[in-house]
Amino acid sequence: MPLPLRSALETLQRIPDLVLQSDAPLAAHTRFGIGGPARILADSPSAVAFTAALKAVRDNGWTHVVIGCGTNLIVSDAGFDGIVLRYRGAAIEANDLHLRVGAGALLQDVVDFTVHYGLEGIQSMTGIPGNIGAAVYGNAGAYGQSMDQRVSSVEYTDGDARGTLTAAECQFEYRESIFKRRKDWIILTVHLDLDPGEVTALYSTAFEIRNIRDTKYPPTMKCAGSIFKNCLFEALPPAVQAQIPAKIVKGGKVPSAWFLEQVGAKGIRKGDIQVAAYHANLIYNDGHGTASDLVAIISDLQARVRSRFDFDLETEVQFIGLEQPTRFSAQQV
Ligand SMILES: Cc1cc2nc3c(=O)[nH]c(=O)nc-3n(C[C@H](O)[C@H](O)[C@H](O)COP(=O)(O)OP(=O)(O)OC[C@H]3O[C@@H](n4cnc5c(N)ncnc54)[C@H](O)[C@@H]3O)c2cc1C
């Protein structure tokens, strides 16, 4: 059922501290710079207002989705015939080695905070774009550190009630958490436990990693980082394992880029959508790319890997107004 725009706007306008925009072009809110309009975009830095909006949307059965900074999203060219909600509460509060962070805080701001105050544990995640709420959702990580190692608990809402989950209850796995299965649970606050660290050493690690990352992913590049998750070696079929050079297996994972290189992915282009010539798992919008070309390239790459290796690469990126490509087998994590 199409969204009853006027009635939805009237309902949401009654909620204080909620900023509304109708027909908001989502291309302006995604790092890919792709995506048609959302019927309504509703933002708030207030947990009370955000929760009230979520409740109103759910009680009325209006189609909706919650996003963060849009750095891991592919939005349909036709846009989203529903309400896009964003929680922007971004306070960072420290109590000794414990941080309490609003889900709308940039992960980079949290990393910078910890480096500045000599708190060890997330400095290697410097340069991962997006909010800390989304980082928990996708259990983001890089250079040996990931959210699951430092999250002590997560506060969430479903619009009616609030709950708290321990780290174990978040069911973290590689790029997975319970929030990917319970999309009705929206993260409001993240609690982190860190270790004491030495400011100069933390700064130096973060600085080095940031330089490497900025070369691989230039800050202006319109992309989503890795398109596909890496693969757990143990979960791959024995016939595939036998083909993988031992030196490319790191921490029990095989980079999806290796499979993509074997099927000639580097440098492929469709319209303005480009697979990087230097990294087969990096796809970017090289101008005025479309979601339809992006999805076509992703499907093409999946089909090539399936045909050559008989298993499916799983996308890391999330889809709005489009179907998430199906996971055809259980060979990946
Ligand atoms: C250049 C580049 C490099 C990257 N490098 C890495 C990397 O090294 N490691 C890595 O792990 N990722 C990486 N990513 C991916 C991306 O940065 C992460 O997935 C990030 O956590 C997404 O944050 P976001 O705020 O942009 O979320 P969005 O892209 O807006 O949303 C992602 C998902 O999170 C959900 N979500 C957002 N907020 C909430 C909330 N409060 N509660 C519940 N669900 C929520 C959304 O519904 C959506 O499904 C990279 C991306 C880019 C562009």
mmCIF file of N, CA and C and ligand atoms in Angstrom, residues 29 31 50 65-73 87 103-104 106-107 126-143 175 179-180 182-183 185-188 213 217-218 221-226 282 316 318-320, ligand 1:
data_model
loop_
_atom_site.group_PDB
_atom_site.id
_atom_site.type_symbol
_atom_site.label_atom_id
_atom_site.label_comp_id
_atom_site.label_asym_id
_atom_site.label_seq_id
_atom_site.Cartn_x
_atom_site.Cartn_y
_atom_site.Cartn_z
ATOM 1 N N HIS A 29 22.144 11.235 0.674
ATOM 2 C CA HIS A 29 22.366 10.678 2.012
ATOM 3 C C HIS A 29 23.035 9.303 1.947
ATOM 4 N N ARG A 31 26.682 7.259 0.565
ATOM 5 C CA ARG A 31 28.058 7.490 0.087
ATOM 6 C C ARG A 31 28.186 7.137 -1.403
ATOM 7 N N PHE A 50 12.701 10.252 18.586
ATOM 8 C CA PHE A 50 12.928 9.168 17.626
ATOM 9 C C PHE A 50 12.025 7.979 17.961
ATOM 10 N N VAL A 65 12.260 2.419 7.205
ATOM 11 C CA VAL A 65 13.578 1.832 7.384
ATOM 12 C C VAL A 65 14.400 2.815 8.210
ATOM 13 N N VAL A 66 15.323 2.278 9.008
ATOM 14 C CA VAL A 66 16.231 3.132 9.793
ATOM 15 C C VAL A 66 17.597 3.097 9.123
ATOM 16 N N ILE A 67 18.169 4.257 8.928
ATOM 17 C CA ILE A 67 19.515 4.297 8.356
ATOM 18 C C ILE A 67 20.444 5.100 9.272
ATOM 19 N N GLY A 68 21.745 4.985 8.982
ATOM 20 C CA GLY A 68 22.730 5.795 9.688
ATOM 21 C C GLY A 68 23.248 6.845 8.719
ATOM 22 N N CYS A 69 24.535 6.741 8.390
ATOM 23 C CA CYS A 69 25.139 7.717 7.462
ATOM 24 C C CYS A 69 25.049 7.279 6.002
ATOM 25 N N GLY A 70 24.478 6.120 5.753
ATOM 26 C CA GLY A 70 24.300 5.693 4.357
ATOM 27 C C GLY A 70 25.593 5.271 3.675
ATOM 28 N N THR A 71 26.601 4.845 4.459
ATOM 29 C CA THR A 71 27.871 4.453 3.830
ATOM 30 C C THR A 71 27.890 2.987 3.425
ATOM 31 N N ASN A 72 26.859 2.259 3.802
ATOM 32 C CA ASN A 72 26.840 0.837 3.449
ATOM 33 C C ASN A 72 25.511 0.469 2.801
ATOM 34 N N LEU A 73 24.957 1.433 2.068
ATOM 35 C CA LEU A 73 23.611 1.251 1.512
ATOM 36 C C LEU A 73 23.593 1.360 -0.007
ATOM 37 N N TYR A 87 18.392 8.263 13.730
ATOM 38 C CA TYR A 87 18.611 8.715 15.104
ATOM 39 C C TYR A 87 19.983 9.369 15.164
ATOM 40 N N ALA A 103 23.883 6.202 19.665
ATOM 41 C CA ALA A 103 24.063 5.398 18.447
ATOM 42 C C ALA A 103 24.318 6.259 17.215
ATOM 43 N N GLY A 104 23.940 7.552 17.289
ATOM 44 C CA GLY A 104 24.138 8.427 16.137
ATOM 45 C C GLY A 104 25.520 9.062 16.084
ATOM 46 N N LEU A 106 29.371 9.424 15.196
ATOM 47 C CA LEU A 106 30.245 8.845 14.179
ATOM 48 C C LEU A 106 31.248 7.924 14.861
ATOM 49 N N LEU A 107 31.445 6.746 14.294
ATOM 50 C CA LEU A 107 32.453 5.843 14.857
ATOM 51 C C LEU A 107 33.806 6.558 14.909
ATOM 52 N N THR A 126 39.890 3.195 13.007
ATOM 53 C CA THR A 126 39.900 4.544 12.442
ATOM 54 C C THR A 126 39.625 4.474 10.937
ATOM 55 N N GLY A 127 38.844 5.419 10.462
ATOM 56 C CA GLY A 127 38.590 5.481 9.020
ATOM 57 C C GLY A 127 37.390 4.674 8.559
ATOM 58 N N ILE A 128 36.771 3.880 9.453
ATOM 59 C CA ILE A 128 35.535 3.195 9.040
ATOM 60 C C ILE A 128 34.429 4.240 9.111
ATOM 61 N N PRO A 129 33.810 4.569 7.975
ATOM 62 C CA PRO A 129 32.786 5.610 8.028
ATOM 63 C C PRO A 129 31.492 5.105 8.666
ATOM 64 N N GLY A 130 30.654 6.041 9.063
ATOM 65 C CA GLY A 130 29.333 5.659 9.559
ATOM 66 C C GLY A 130 29.186 5.837 11.057
ATOM 67 N N ASN A 131 27.978 5.557 11.539
ATOM 68 C CA ASN A 131 27.625 5.725 12.945
ATOM 69 C C ASN A 131 27.987 4.499 13.767
ATOM 70 N N ILE A 132 28.103 4.706 15.063
ATOM 71 C CA ILE A 132 28.440 3.556 15.912
ATOM 72 C C ILE A 132 27.251 2.586 16.011
ATOM 73 N N GLY A 133 26.021 3.090 15.897
ATOM 74 C CA GLY A 133 24.860 2.182 15.923
ATOM 75 C C GLY A 133 24.922 1.190 14.774
ATOM 76 N N ALA A 134 25.219 1.695 13.589
ATOM 77 C CA ALA A 134 25.328 0.816 12.422
ATOM 78 C C ALA A 134 26.549 -0.086 12.535
ATOM 79 N N ALA A 135 27.599 0.411 13.181
ATOM 80 C CA ALA A 135 28.802 -0.411 13.360
ATOM 81 C C ALA A 135 28.490 -1.620 14.249
ATOM 82 N N VAL A 136 27.607 -1.426 15.234
ATOM 83 C CA VAL A 136 27.184 -2.558 16.065
ATOM 84 C C VAL A 136 26.299 -3.486 15.235
ATOM 85 N N TYR A 137 25.355 -2.890 14.494
ATOM 86 C CA TYR A 137 24.447 -3.677 13.644
ATOM 87 C C TYR A 137 25.240 -4.653 12.765
ATOM 88 N N GLY A 138 26.293 -4.151 12.123
ATOM 89 C CA GLY A 138 27.064 -4.982 11.189
ATOM 90 C C GLY A 138 28.353 -5.527 11.785
ATOM 91 N N ASN A 139 28.524 -5.365 13.115
ATOM 92 C CA ASN A 139 29.763 -5.780 13.773
ATOM 93 C C ASN A 139 30.976 -5.381 12.923
ATOM 94 N N ALA A 140 31.078 -4.084 12.707
ATOM 95 C CA ALA A 140 32.154 -3.544 11.870
ATOM 96 C C ALA A 140 33.513 -3.839 12.494
ATOM 97 N N GLY A 141 34.507 -3.893 11.648
ATOM 98 C CA GLY A 141 35.853 -4.127 12.149
ATOM 99 C C GLY A 141 36.896 -3.912 11.080
ATOM 100 N N ALA A 142 38.139 -3.784 11.528
ATOM 101 C CA ALA A 142 39.263 -3.633 10.600
ATOM 102 C C ALA A 142 40.555 -3.806 11.374
ATOM 103 N N TYR A 143 41.568 -4.294 10.698
ATOM 104 C CA TYR A 143 42.919 -4.412 11.263
ATOM 105 C C TYR A 143 42.913 -5.097 12.632
ATOM 106 N N ARG A 175 30.745 -9.756 10.881
ATOM 107 C CA ARG A 175 29.820 -8.829 10.189
ATOM 108 C C ARG A 175 28.351 -9.174 10.434
ATOM 109 N N PHE A 179 20.900 -7.770 15.503
ATOM 110 C CA PHE A 179 20.128 -6.654 14.940
ATOM 111 C C PHE A 179 19.895 -6.814 13.435
ATOM 112 N N LYS A 180 20.678 -7.653 12.788
ATOM 113 C CA LYS A 180 20.403 -7.913 11.365
ATOM 114 C C LYS A 180 19.190 -8.828 11.211
ATOM 115 N N ARG A 182 16.770 -8.980 13.870
ATOM 116 C CA ARG A 182 15.677 -8.251 14.530
ATOM 117 C C ARG A 182 15.738 -6.792 14.075
ATOM 118 N N LYS A 183 15.268 -6.570 12.849
ATOM 119 C CA LYS A 183 15.365 -5.206 12.307
ATOM 120 C C LYS A 183 14.398 -4.253 13.006
ATOM 121 N N TRP A 185 14.440 -3.918 16.199
ATOM 122 C CA TRP A 185 15.176 -3.418 17.363
ATOM 123 C C TRP A 185 16.174 -2.371 16.887
ATOM 124 N N ILE A 186 15.950 -1.133 17.303
ATOM 125 C CA ILE A 186 16.815 -0.044 16.850
ATOM 126 C C ILE A 186 17.732 0.405 17.990
ATOM 127 N N ILE A 187 18.996 0.441 17.687
ATOM 128 C CA ILE A 187 20.010 0.733 18.701
ATOM 129 C C ILE A 187 19.991 2.222 19.050
ATOM 130 N N LEU A 188 19.933 2.508 20.357
ATOM 131 C CA LEU A 188 19.955 3.900 20.823
ATOM 132 C C LEU A 188 21.270 4.254 21.505
ATOM 133 N N ARG A 213 44.293 3.435 4.683
ATOM 134 C CA ARG A 213 42.881 3.393 4.271
ATOM 135 C C ARG A 213 42.551 4.505 3.284
ATOM 136 N N TYR A 217 40.759 3.734 -0.065
ATOM 137 C CA TYR A 217 39.422 4.331 -0.242
ATOM 138 C C TYR A 217 39.550 5.842 -0.154
ATOM 139 N N PRO A 218 39.894 6.523 -1.250
ATOM 140 C CA PRO A 218 39.997 7.989 -1.167
ATOM 141 C C PRO A 218 38.708 8.573 -0.580
ATOM 142 N N MET A 221 35.703 8.995 -2.677
ATOM 143 C CA MET A 221 35.225 7.881 -3.512
ATOM 144 C C MET A 221 33.796 7.505 -3.129
ATOM 145 N N LYS A 222 32.938 7.390 -4.137
ATOM 146 C CA LYS A 222 31.529 7.058 -3.890
ATOM 147 C C LYS A 222 31.398 5.526 -3.904
ATOM 148 N N CYS A 223 31.460 4.949 -2.720
ATOM 149 C CA CYS A 223 31.504 3.484 -2.628
ATOM 150 C C CYS A 223 30.920 3.048 -1.291
ATOM 151 N N ALA A 224 31.015 1.736 -1.001
ATOM 152 C CA ALA A 224 30.532 1.241 0.296
ATOM 153 C C ALA A 224 31.615 0.420 0.988
ATOM 154 N N GLY A 225 32.868 0.670 0.661
ATOM 155 C CA GLY A 225 33.921 -0.208 1.187
ATOM 156 C C GLY A 225 33.815 -1.533 0.453
ATOM 157 N N SER A 226 33.917 -2.640 1.181
ATOM 158 C CA SER A 226 33.805 -3.961 0.547
ATOM 159 C C SER A 226 32.346 -4.251 0.214
ATOM 160 N N LEU A 282 35.942 -3.944 -4.498
ATOM 161 C CA LEU A 282 35.608 -2.525 -4.316
ATOM 162 C C LEU A 282 34.920 -2.018 -5.586
ATOM 163 N N GLU A 316 27.893 -7.634 1.801
ATOM 164 C CA GLU A 316 28.016 -6.965 3.110
ATOM 165 C C GLU A 316 27.117 -5.733 3.111
ATOM 166 N N GLN A 318 23.950 -3.221 2.456
ATOM 167 C CA GLN A 318 22.508 -3.396 2.704
ATOM 168 C C GLN A 318 21.700 -2.686 1.605
ATOM 169 N N PHE A 319 20.500 -3.194 1.346
ATOM 170 C CA PHE A 319 19.703 -2.686 0.220
ATOM 171 C C PHE A 319 18.419 -2.022 0.708
ATOM 172 N N ILE A 320 18.048 -0.920 0.057
ATOM 173 C CA ILE A 320 16.784 -0.235 0.392
ATOM 174 C C ILE A 320 15.973 -0.054 -0.884
HETATM 175 C C1 LIG B 1 35.150 3.687 2.250
HETATM 176 C C2 LIG B 1 34.484 2.709 3.156
HETATM 177 C C3 LIG B 1 35.247 1.846 3.919
HETATM 178 C C4 LIG B 1 34.633 0.934 4.771
HETATM 179 N N1 LIG B 1 35.414 0.126 5.530
HETATM 180 C C5 LIG B 1 34.854 -0.742 6.393
HETATM 181 C C6 LIG B 1 35.675 -1.567 7.224
HETATM 182 O O1 LIG B 1 36.889 -1.519 7.188
HETATM 183 N N2 LIG B 1 35.043 -2.419 8.075
HETATM 184 C C7 LIG B 1 33.695 -2.492 8.160
HETATM 185 O O2 LIG B 1 33.202 -3.277 8.969
HETATM 186 N N3 LIG B 1 32.888 -1.718 7.390
HETATM 187 C C8 LIG B 1 33.445 -0.847 6.513
HETATM 188 N N4 LIG B 1 32.654 -0.071 5.714
HETATM 189 C C9 LIG B 1 31.199 -0.226 5.742
HETATM 190 C C10 LIG B 1 30.454 0.820 6.614
HETATM 191 O O3 LIG B 1 31.268 1.876 6.942
HETATM 192 C C11 LIG B 1 29.925 0.180 7.860
HETATM 193 O O4 LIG B 1 29.040 -0.830 7.533
HETATM 194 C C12 LIG B 1 29.223 1.200 8.767
HETATM 195 O O5 LIG B 1 29.034 0.613 10.031
HETATM 196 C C13 LIG B 1 27.889 1.699 8.211
HETATM 197 O O6 LIG B 1 27.484 2.827 8.985
HETATM 198 P P1 LIG B 1 26.346 3.835 8.490
HETATM 199 O O7 LIG B 1 26.032 4.736 9.628
HETATM 200 O O8 LIG B 1 26.765 4.488 7.241
HETATM 201 O O9 LIG B 1 25.136 2.850 8.251
HETATM 202 P P2 LIG B 1 24.127 2.788 7.014
HETATM 203 O O10 LIG B 1 24.902 2.449 5.791
HETATM 204 O O11 LIG B 1 23.278 3.998 6.971
HETATM 205 O O12 LIG B 1 23.237 1.559 7.442
HETATM 206 C C14 LIG B 1 23.786 0.255 7.479
HETATM 207 C C15 LIG B 1 22.783 -0.656 8.195
HETATM 208 O O13 LIG B 1 22.766 -0.318 9.571
HETATM 209 C C16 LIG B 1 21.424 -0.267 10.027
HETATM 210 N N5 LIG B 1 21.375 0.705 11.120
HETATM 211 C C17 LIG B 1 21.826 1.981 11.077
HETATM 212 N N6 LIG B 1 21.644 2.576 12.271
HETATM 213 C C18 LIG B 1 21.058 1.662 13.077
HETATM 214 C C19 LIG B 1 20.615 1.669 14.436
HETATM 215 N N7 LIG B 1 20.738 2.748 15.222
HETATM 216 N N8 LIG B 1 20.047 0.539 14.938
HETATM 217 C C20 LIG B 1 19.911 -0.564 14.157
HETATM 218 N N9 LIG B 1 20.313 -0.622 12.868
HETATM 219 C C21 LIG B 1 20.880 0.460 12.345
HETATM 220 C C22 LIG B 1 20.627 0.185 8.808
HETATM 221 O O14 LIG B 1 19.289 -0.217 8.907
HETATM 222 C C23 LIG B 1 21.356 -0.523 7.678
HETATM 223 O O15 LIG B 1 20.831 -1.819 7.464
HETATM 224 C C24 LIG B 1 33.240 0.858 4.842
HETATM 225 C C25 LIG B 1 32.458 1.736 4.069
HETATM 226 C C26 LIG B 1 33.080 2.639 3.232
HETATM 227 C C27 LIG B 1 32.253 3.576 2.425
#
